[in-house]
XYZ file of C-alpha atoms in Angstrom:
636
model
C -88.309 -22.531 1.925
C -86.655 -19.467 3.896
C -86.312 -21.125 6.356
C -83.898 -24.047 4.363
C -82.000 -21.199 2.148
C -80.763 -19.794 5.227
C -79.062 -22.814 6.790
C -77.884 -24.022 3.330
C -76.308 -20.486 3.423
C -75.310 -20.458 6.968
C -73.360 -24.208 6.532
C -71.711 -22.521 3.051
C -70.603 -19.386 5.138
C -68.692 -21.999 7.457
C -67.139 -23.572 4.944
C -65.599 -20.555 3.408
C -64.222 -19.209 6.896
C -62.410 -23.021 7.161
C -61.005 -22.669 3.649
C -59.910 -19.270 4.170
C -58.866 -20.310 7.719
C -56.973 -23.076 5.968
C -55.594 -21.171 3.080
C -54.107 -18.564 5.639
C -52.306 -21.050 8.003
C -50.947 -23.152 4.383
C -49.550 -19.497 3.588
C -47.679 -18.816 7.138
C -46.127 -22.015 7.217
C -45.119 -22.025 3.768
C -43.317 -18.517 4.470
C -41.859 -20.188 7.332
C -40.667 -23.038 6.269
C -39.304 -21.370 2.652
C -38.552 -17.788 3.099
C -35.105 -16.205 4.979
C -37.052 -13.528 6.414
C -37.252 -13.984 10.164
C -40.721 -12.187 10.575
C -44.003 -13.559 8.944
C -46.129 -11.027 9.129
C -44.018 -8.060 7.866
C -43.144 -10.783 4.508
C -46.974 -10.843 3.812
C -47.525 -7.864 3.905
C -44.541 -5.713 2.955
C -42.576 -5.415 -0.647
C -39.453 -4.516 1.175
C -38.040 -7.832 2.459
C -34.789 -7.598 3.646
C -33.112 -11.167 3.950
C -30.206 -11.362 6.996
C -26.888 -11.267 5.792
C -24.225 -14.059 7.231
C -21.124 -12.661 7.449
C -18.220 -13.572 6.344
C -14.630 -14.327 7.227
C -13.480 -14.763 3.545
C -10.780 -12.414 2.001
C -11.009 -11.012 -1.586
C -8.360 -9.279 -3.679
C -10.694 -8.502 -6.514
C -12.437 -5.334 -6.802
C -15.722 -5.040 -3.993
C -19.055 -6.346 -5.527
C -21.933 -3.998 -5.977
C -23.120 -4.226 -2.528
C -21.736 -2.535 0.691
C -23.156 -4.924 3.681
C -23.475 -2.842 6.596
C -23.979 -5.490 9.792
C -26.984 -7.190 8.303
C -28.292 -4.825 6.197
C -27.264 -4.767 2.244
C -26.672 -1.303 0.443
C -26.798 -2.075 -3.282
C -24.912 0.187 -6.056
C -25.512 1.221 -9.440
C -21.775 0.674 -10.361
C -20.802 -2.351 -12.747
C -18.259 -4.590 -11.249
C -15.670 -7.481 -12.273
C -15.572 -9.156 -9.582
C -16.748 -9.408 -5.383
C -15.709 -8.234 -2.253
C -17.126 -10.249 1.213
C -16.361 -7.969 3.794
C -14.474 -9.773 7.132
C -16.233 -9.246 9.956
C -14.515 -10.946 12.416
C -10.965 -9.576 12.874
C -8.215 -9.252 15.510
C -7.166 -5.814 16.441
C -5.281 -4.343 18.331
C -4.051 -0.944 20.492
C -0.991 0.799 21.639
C -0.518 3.515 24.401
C 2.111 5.393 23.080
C 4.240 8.031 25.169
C 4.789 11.473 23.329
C 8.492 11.577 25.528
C 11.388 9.221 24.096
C 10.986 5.876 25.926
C 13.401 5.503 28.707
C 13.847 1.845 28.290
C 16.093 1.810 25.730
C 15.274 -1.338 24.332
C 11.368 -0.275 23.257
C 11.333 1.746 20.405
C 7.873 0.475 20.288
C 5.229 0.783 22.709
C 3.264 -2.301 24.433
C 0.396 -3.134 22.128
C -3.148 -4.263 23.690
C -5.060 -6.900 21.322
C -8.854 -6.793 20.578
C -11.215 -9.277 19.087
C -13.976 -7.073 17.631
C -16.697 -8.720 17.864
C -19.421 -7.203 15.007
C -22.382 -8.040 16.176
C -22.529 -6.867 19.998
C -19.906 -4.182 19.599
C -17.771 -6.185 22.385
C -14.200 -6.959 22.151
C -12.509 -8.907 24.183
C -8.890 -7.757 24.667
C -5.672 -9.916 25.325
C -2.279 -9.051 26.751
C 0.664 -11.136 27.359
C 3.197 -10.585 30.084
C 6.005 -12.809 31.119
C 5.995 -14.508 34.602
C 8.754 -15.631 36.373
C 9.180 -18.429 34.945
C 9.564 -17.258 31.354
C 5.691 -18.528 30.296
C 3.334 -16.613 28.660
C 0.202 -15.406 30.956
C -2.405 -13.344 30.197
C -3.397 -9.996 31.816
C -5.854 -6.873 31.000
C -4.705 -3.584 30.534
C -6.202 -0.203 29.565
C -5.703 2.858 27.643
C -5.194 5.855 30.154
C -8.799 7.412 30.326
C -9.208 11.101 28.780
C -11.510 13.468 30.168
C -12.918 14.695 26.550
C -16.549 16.006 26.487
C -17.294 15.202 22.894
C -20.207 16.685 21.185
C -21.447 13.791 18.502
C -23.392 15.756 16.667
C -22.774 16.549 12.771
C -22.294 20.021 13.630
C -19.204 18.963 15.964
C -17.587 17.575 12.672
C -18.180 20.944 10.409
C -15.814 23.820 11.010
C -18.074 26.141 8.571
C -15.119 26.627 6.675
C -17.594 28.342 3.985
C -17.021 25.628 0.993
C -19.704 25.251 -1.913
C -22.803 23.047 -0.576
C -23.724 20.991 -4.190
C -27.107 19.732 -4.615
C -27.261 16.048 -3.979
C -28.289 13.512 -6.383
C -31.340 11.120 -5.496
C -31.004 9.721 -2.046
C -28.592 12.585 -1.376
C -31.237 15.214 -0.373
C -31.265 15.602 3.411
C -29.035 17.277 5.988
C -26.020 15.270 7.641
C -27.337 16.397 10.997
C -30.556 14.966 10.566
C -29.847 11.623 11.094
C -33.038 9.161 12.082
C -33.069 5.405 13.051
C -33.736 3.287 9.953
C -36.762 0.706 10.432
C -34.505 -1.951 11.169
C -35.601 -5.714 9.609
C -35.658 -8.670 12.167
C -32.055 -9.365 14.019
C -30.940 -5.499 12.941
C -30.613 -3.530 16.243
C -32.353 -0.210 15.295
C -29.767 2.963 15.292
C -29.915 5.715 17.828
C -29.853 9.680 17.188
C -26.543 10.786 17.696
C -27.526 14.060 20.290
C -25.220 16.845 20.944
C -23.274 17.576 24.167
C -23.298 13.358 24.496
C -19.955 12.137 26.445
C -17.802 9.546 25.376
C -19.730 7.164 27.953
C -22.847 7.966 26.764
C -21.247 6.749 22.949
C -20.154 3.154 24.129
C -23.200 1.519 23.274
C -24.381 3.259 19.634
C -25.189 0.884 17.437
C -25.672 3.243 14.334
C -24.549 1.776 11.654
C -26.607 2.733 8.565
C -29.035 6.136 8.481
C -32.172 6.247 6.233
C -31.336 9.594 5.760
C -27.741 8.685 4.851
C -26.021 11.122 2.302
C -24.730 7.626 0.537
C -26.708 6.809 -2.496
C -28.102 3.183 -2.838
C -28.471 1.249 -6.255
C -29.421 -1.778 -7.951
C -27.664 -5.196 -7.555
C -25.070 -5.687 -10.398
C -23.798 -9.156 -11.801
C -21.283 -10.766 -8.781
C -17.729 -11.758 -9.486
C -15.838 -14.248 -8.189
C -13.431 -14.301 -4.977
C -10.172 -15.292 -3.991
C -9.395 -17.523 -0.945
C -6.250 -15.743 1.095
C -4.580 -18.921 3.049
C -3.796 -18.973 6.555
C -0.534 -18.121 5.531
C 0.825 -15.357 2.803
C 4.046 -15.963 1.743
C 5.738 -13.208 0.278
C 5.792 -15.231 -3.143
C 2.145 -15.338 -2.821
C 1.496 -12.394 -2.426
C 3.593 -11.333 -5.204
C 0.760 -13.402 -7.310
C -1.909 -11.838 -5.472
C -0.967 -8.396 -6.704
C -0.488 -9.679 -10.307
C -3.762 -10.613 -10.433
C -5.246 -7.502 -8.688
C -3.561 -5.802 -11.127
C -5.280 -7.846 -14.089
C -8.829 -8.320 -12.503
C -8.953 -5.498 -9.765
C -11.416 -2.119 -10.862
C -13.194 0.648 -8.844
C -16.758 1.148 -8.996
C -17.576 3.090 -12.339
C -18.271 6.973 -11.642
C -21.885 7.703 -11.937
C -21.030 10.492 -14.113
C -18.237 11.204 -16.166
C -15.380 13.960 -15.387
C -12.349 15.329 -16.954
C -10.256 14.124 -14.129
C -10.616 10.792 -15.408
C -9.801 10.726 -18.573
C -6.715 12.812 -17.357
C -5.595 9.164 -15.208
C -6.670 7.265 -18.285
C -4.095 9.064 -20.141
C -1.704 8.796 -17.289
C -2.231 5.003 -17.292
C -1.634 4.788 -21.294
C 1.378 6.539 -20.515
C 2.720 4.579 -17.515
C 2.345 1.168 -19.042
C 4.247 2.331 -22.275
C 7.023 4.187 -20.590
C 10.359 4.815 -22.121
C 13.082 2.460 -20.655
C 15.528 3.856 -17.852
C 19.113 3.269 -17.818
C 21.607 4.238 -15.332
C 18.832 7.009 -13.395
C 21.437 8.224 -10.587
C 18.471 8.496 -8.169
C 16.801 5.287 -8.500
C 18.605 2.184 -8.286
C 17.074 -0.598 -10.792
C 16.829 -3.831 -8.684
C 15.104 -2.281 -5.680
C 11.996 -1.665 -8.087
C 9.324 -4.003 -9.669
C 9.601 -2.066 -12.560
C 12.268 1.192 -12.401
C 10.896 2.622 -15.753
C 7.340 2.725 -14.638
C 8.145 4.029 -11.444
C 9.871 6.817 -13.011
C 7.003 7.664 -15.474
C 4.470 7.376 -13.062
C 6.544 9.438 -9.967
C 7.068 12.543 -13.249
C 3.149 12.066 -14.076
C 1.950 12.525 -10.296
C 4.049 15.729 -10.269
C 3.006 16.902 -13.306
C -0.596 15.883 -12.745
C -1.913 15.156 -9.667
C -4.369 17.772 -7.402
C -5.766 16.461 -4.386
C -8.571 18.010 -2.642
C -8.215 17.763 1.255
C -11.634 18.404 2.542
C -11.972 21.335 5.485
C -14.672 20.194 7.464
C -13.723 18.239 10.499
C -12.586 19.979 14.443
C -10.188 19.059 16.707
C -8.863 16.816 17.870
C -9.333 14.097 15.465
C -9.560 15.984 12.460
C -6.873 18.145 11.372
C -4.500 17.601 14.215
C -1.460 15.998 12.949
C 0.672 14.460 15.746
C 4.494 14.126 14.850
C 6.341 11.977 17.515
C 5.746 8.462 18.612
C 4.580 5.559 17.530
C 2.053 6.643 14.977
C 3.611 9.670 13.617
C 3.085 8.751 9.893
C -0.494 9.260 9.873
C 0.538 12.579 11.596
C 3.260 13.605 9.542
C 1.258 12.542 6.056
C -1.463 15.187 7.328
C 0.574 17.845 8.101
C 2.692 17.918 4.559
C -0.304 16.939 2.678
C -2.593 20.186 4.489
C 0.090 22.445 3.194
C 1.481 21.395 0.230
C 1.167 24.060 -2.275
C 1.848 21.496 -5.535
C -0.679 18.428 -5.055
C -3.418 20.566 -2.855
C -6.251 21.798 -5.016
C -9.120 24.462 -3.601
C -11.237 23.540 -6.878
C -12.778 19.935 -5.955
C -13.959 19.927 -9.467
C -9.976 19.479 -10.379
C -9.302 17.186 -7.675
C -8.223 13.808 -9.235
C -8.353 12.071 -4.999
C -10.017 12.903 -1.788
C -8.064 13.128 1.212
C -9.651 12.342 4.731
C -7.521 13.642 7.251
C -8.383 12.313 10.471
C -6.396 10.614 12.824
C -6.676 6.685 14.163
C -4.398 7.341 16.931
C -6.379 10.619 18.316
C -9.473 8.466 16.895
C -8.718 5.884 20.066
C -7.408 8.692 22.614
C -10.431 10.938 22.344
C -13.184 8.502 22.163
C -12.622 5.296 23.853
C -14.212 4.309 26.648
C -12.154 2.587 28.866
C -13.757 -1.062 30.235
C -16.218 -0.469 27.080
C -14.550 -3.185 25.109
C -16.001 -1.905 22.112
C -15.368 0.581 19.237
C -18.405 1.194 18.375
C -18.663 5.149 18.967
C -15.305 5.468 17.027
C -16.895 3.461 14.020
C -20.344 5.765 14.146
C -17.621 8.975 14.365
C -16.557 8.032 11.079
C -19.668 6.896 9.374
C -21.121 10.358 10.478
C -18.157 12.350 9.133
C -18.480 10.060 5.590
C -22.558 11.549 5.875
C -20.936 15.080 6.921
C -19.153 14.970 3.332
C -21.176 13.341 1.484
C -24.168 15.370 2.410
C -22.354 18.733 1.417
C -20.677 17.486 -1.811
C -21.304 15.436 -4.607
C -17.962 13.822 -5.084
C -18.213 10.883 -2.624
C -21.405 10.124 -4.541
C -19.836 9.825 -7.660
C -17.466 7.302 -7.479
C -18.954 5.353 -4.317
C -15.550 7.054 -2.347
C -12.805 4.963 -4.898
C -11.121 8.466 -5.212
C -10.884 9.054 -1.284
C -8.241 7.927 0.840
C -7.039 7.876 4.180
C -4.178 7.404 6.162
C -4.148 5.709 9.460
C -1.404 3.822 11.565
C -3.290 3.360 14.546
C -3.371 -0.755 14.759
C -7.930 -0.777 15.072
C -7.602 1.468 12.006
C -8.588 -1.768 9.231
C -11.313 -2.713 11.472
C -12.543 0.957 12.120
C -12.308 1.738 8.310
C -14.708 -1.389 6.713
C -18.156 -0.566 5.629
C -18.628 2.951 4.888
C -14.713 3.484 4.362
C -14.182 0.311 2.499
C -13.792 1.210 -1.124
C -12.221 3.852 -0.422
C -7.954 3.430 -0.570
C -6.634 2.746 2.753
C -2.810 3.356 3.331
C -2.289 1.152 6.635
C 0.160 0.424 9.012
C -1.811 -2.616 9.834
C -1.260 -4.060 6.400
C -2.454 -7.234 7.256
C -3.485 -9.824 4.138
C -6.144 -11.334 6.909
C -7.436 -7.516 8.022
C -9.026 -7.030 4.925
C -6.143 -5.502 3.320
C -7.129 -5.432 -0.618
C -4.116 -6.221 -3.363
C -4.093 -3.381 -5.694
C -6.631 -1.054 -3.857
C -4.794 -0.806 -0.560
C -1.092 0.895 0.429
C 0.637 -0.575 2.950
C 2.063 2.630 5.137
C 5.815 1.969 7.104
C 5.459 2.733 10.919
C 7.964 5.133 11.555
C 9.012 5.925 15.319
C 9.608 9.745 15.536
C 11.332 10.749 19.027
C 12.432 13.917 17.189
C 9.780 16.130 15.377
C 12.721 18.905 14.507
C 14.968 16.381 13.681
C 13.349 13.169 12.227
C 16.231 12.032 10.904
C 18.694 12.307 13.631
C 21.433 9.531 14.050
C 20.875 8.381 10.102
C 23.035 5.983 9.078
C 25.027 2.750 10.469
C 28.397 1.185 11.166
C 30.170 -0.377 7.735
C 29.203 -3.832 6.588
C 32.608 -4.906 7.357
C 32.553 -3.394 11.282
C 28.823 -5.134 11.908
C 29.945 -7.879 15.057
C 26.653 -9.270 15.379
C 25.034 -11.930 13.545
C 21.491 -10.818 14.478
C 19.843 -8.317 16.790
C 16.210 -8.241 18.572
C 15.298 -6.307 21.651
C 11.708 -5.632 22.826
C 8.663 -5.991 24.819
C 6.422 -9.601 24.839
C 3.528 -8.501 22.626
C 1.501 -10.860 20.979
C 2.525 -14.701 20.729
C 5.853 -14.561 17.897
C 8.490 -12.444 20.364
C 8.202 -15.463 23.371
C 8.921 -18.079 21.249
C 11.737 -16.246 19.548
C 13.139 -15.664 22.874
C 12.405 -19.075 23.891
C 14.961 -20.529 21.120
C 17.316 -17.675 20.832
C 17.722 -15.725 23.915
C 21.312 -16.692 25.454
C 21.508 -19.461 23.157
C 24.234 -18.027 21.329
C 26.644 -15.217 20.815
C 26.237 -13.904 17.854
C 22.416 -13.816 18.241
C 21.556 -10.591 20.203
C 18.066 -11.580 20.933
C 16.789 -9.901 24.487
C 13.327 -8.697 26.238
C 13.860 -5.662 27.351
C 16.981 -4.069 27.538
C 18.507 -1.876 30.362
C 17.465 1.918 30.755
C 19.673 4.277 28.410
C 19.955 7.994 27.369
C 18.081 8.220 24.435
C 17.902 4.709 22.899
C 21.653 4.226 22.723
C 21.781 0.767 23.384
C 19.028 -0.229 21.101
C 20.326 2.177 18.292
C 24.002 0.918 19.040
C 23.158 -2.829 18.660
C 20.693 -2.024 15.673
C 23.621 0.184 14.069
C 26.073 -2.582 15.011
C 24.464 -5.777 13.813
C 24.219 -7.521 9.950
C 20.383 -8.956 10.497
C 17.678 -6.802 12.341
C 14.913 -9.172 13.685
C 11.695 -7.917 12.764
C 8.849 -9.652 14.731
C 5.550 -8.863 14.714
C 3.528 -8.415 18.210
C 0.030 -8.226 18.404
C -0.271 -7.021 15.007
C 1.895 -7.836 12.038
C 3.418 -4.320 11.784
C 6.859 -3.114 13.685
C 8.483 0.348 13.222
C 11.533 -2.226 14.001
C 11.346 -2.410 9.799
C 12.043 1.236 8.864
C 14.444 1.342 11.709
C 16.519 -1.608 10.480
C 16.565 0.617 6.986
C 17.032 3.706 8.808
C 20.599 2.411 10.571
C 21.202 0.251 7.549
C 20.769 -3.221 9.069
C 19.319 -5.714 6.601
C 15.384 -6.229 8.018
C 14.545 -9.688 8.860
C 10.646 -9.686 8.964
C 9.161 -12.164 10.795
C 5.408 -11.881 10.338
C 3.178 -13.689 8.276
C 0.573 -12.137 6.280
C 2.264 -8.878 6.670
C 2.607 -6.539 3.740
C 5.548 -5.057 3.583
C 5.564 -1.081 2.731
C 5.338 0.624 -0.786
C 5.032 -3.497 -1.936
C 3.240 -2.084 -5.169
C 6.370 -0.569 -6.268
C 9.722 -2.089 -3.834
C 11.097 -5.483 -4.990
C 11.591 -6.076 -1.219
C 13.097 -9.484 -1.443
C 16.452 -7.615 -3.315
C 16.952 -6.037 0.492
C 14.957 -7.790 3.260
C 15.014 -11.579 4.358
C 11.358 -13.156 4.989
C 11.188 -15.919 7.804
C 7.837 -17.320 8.057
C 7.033 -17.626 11.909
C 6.930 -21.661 12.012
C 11.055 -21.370 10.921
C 12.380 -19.708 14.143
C 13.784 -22.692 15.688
C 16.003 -22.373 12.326
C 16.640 -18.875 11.971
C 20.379 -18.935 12.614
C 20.929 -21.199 9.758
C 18.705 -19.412 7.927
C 21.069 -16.187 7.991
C 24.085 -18.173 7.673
C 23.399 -20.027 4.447
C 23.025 -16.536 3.017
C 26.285 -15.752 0.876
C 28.367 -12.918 2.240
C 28.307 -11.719 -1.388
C 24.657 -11.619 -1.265
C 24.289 -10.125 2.438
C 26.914 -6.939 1.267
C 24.275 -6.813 -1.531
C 21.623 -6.338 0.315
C 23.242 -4.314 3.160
C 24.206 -1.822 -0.130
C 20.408 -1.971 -1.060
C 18.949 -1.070 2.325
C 21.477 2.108 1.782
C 19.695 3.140 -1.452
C 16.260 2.367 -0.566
C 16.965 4.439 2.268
C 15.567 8.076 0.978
C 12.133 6.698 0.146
C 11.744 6.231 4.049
C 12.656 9.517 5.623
C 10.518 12.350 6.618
C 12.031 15.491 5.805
C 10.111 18.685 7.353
C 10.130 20.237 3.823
C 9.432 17.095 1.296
C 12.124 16.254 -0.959
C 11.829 14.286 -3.766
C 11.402 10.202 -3.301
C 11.194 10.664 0.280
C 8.602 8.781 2.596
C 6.104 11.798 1.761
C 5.916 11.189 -2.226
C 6.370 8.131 -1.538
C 3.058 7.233 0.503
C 1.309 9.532 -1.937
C 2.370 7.939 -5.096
C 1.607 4.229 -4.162
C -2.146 6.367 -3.053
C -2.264 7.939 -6.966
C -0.184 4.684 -8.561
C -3.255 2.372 -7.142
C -5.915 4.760 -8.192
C -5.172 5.076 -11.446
C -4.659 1.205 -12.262
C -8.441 0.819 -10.509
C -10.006 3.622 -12.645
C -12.950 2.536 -14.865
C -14.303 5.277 -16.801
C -17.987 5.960 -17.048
């Protein structure tokens, strides 16, 4: 009888190892077959299943959804939303090796331009630069930035200058210390961050691929409802994107505050007031039809100097913090910092008053001190950033609050837009790079003007231009190959005819003259975009008061929140070269002096003074900065 109970029990035990056998194998291929998480085992037995993100190459102009996606990871937020933001990954960069000395040739107001495909995932880029051969073709060729010998110390504490402001306790995820920075556990196809040591050299930075910290100073949240996105097409026309910032302007909000403040109902009020303003007539300092709207231009310029403090955050060394460079190329972002550090009207000690956050680093020293040269990658200059973000975020509670919707930043450097997405990307961006394909958001986003500074005493030296009526040339473009536009203008246009002026570069003169003769001495200025879809070619048409021809598609054109630009500049999309002559000529000469007049008058809101005056570049950069923040508010 024992004997028959124990192999009835021994056959049962069998049995129930095969079923559970059976059960277990059903289960793994189940998971594998219907679940997006690439490892089995971890699904099974973990609650926190992170799925893979695909990226995404599709642009938005309504607000960002309620998720930041950092590489694959997701970071969700508490904040309500009307509407979704898909991050580009993929994007087209580029760089620019610009000589603090005047350039000697005197055709190159701008230097040569390198481009860079950024590619997200590996941290490679793979760079492209165009030179002309003998025979007038196109060929490629590699160039570098000139190395720097900079011993940079990544650490948190190289970003902190002590500068003795109040340390506020953090709210929930907020709790650790910005130098404390551990690798997250990373889910499958997420390469796991790296410490960020001190004393590490820029060679030693090339291949960090920190992207998110656990112990990150930037609060997570739950998911909110998504919104819906808008397709950008291959090509913006300037008509378009006239639409596009209509509807921004009707759909587009920033995150909602986590708690409320005083400073916002303060821009609440400021908004109330804006959109009802009192009708101008006849202002002798603002000329109606270069404005969307003169009369809320006006009330909103009075408001911002009656209203707004900005808090400009100490922490931050040398060189790419604080160091505000003021000739060359990509002396806005320079110039910005330097009048925005001491201004004694908009600059606030009291963060609690502060109605924005200003970042004040530089892209351009961003690129000089921390590129590796050969790297290919950018990388280290994205983790700089994301640590400095931590750095502020770990000592105050502001960033916090609003998810960084009241910080902004101001960079020219052309990798800025690509350097600036993730952990930057809600906050407002004023770019040179204004690009509608670089993730450049309608209604969030200023588009900065390039401005070429060979004179940091003098910015404004040789203001001004020969008389409509004493202009000889038709049209006027002088410059180096960059990118693929400038060879085919030259192709059609170069000693084609007389009165088109187009050249390559032009022969060696003092000072510019023969650029800033023919620019000073011609109706049409040809804008054309090289690698990158900005030119300091447009402020200098306006600055020797040539009418700008801009030939760049997807490029959006400076202060466009506020300028009726199409009252003063001519817009050529890129595919109409072959055609620009008759272009310009079926132009009216009663609508060219109109224009010409115009590019006068819009003149002052492009000139850096070294005391700001009213309406010049200075206010103006900060006011499209406060005039976008205050039609994104959404109160708690």
């Amino acid at each position: 009888m024992v004997r028959k109970f124990l192999s009835f029990f021994q056959v049962e035990t069998k049995r129930l190892l095969w079923l559970i056998g059976l059960t277990f194998a059903v289960m793994i291929v189940f998971q594998y077959v219907e679940l997006p998480y690439g490892n089995v085992w971890s699904s099974l037995f973990s609650t926190d299943k992170s799925p893979t993100a695909a990226s995404s190459t599709l642009q938005t102009a309504y607000p960002p959804s309620e998720s930041e996606i950092f590489d694959d990871l997701t970071i969700l937020n508490e904040f309500n939303s009307t509407g979704g933001h898909t991050i580009d990954i993929a994007s087209n960069t580029g760089n620019s090796e610009e000589k603090d000395a005047i350039p000697e040739d005197g055709s190159v107001m701008e230097q040569e331009r390198e481009s860079f495909r950024f590619d997200e995932e590996d941290g490679s880029s793979v760079r492209n630069t165009v030179q002309k051969s003998d025979n007038g073709s196109a060929m490629p060729m590699v160039r570098e930035p000139k190395q720097r010998n900079f011993n940079i110390n990544m650490d948190l504490n190289y970003l902190t200058n002590s500068s003795g402001e109040e340390n506020i306790t953090r709210s929930e995820h907020s709790s650790l210390s910005p130098s404390a920075i551990t690798p997250i556990d990373s889910p499958p196809h997420i390469n796991p961050p790296t410490n960020v040591n001190p004393n590490i050299t820029t060679s030693d930075l090339s291949n960090n691929s920190n992207i998110v910290s656990k112990n990150s100073p930037i609060s997570s949240a739950p998911e909110g409802k998504k919104g819906s996105y808008m397709p950008i097409p291959e090509v913006t026309t300037i008509s378009e994107m006239n639409n596009l910032l209509l509807q921004s302007r009707a759909s587009y909000r920033s995150m909602r505050p986590r708690w409320s403040s005083s400073v916002d109902q303060e821009l609440l009020q400021v908004r109330s007031e804006i959109e009802n303003a009192p009708i101008v007539n006849n202002d002798p300092s603002l000329y109606a039809p270069l404005y969307r709207n003169v009369s809320m231009f006006k009330r909103s310029y009075e408001l911002m100097e009656e209203t707004l403090k900005v808090y400009v955050y100490k922490e931050g060394a040398r060189p790419i913090l604080h160091n505000p460079f003021l000739r060359g190329l990509y002396a806005s972002e320079g110039w910005f910092m330097k009048l925005m550090e001491g201004s004694k009207s908009f600059v606030t000690r009291d963060p609690k008053k502060a109605h924005l956050f200003y970042l004040p680093f530089s892209s351009r020293m961003l690129e000089e001190t921390l590129y590796v040269r050969d790297s290919h990658s950018h990388r280290n200059l994205v983790q700089f950033l994301h640590n400095y973000v931590d750095l502020i975020a770990g000592k105050y509670r502001y960033w916090n609050r609003t998810g960084g919707t009241d910080h902004f930043l101001v960079a020219c450097h052309d990798w800025a837009p690509s350097e600036t997405r993730r952990r930057l990307d809600k906050c407002i961006k004023a770019l040179c790079n204004a690009d509608v394909k670089e993730s450049f958001v309608f209604g969030k986003d200023v588009s900065l003007p390039e401005t070429y500074v060979t004179n940091a005493q003098n910015p404004t030296r040789n203001l001004g231009g020969k008389p409509a009526s004493k202009k000889s040339n038709l049209a006027f473009f002088a410059g180096n190959m960059h990118g693929y536009v400038r060879p085919v203008l030259l192709q059609h246009w170069q000693n084609k005819d007389p009165d088109m002026k187009i050249f390559g570069t032009l022969p060696k003169s003092k000072n510019n003259r023969n650029y800033v003769q023919y620019m000073k001495s011609s109706k049409y200025c040809i804008c054309a975009k090289g690698y990158e879809v900005n030119s300091p070619r447009v402020v200098e048409a306006i600055f020797y008061e040539c009418v700008p021809v801009i030939i760049s598609d997807n490029f959006v054109p400076p202060f466009f929140e506020i300028l009726n630009w199409e009252s003063f500049a001519v817009f050529v999309l890129e595919k109409d070269i072959p055609n620009l002559k008759n272009i310009l000529l079926s132009i009216p000469r009663k609508r060219y002096l109109q224009m010409q007049m115009r590019v006068k008058k819009v003149q002052q809101h492009f000139l850096w003074h070294t005391k700001p005056v009213k309406y010049d570049i200075f206010h103006m950069i900060l006011h499209s900065i406060w005039y976008n923040r205050v039609f994104t508010l959404r109160a708690r």
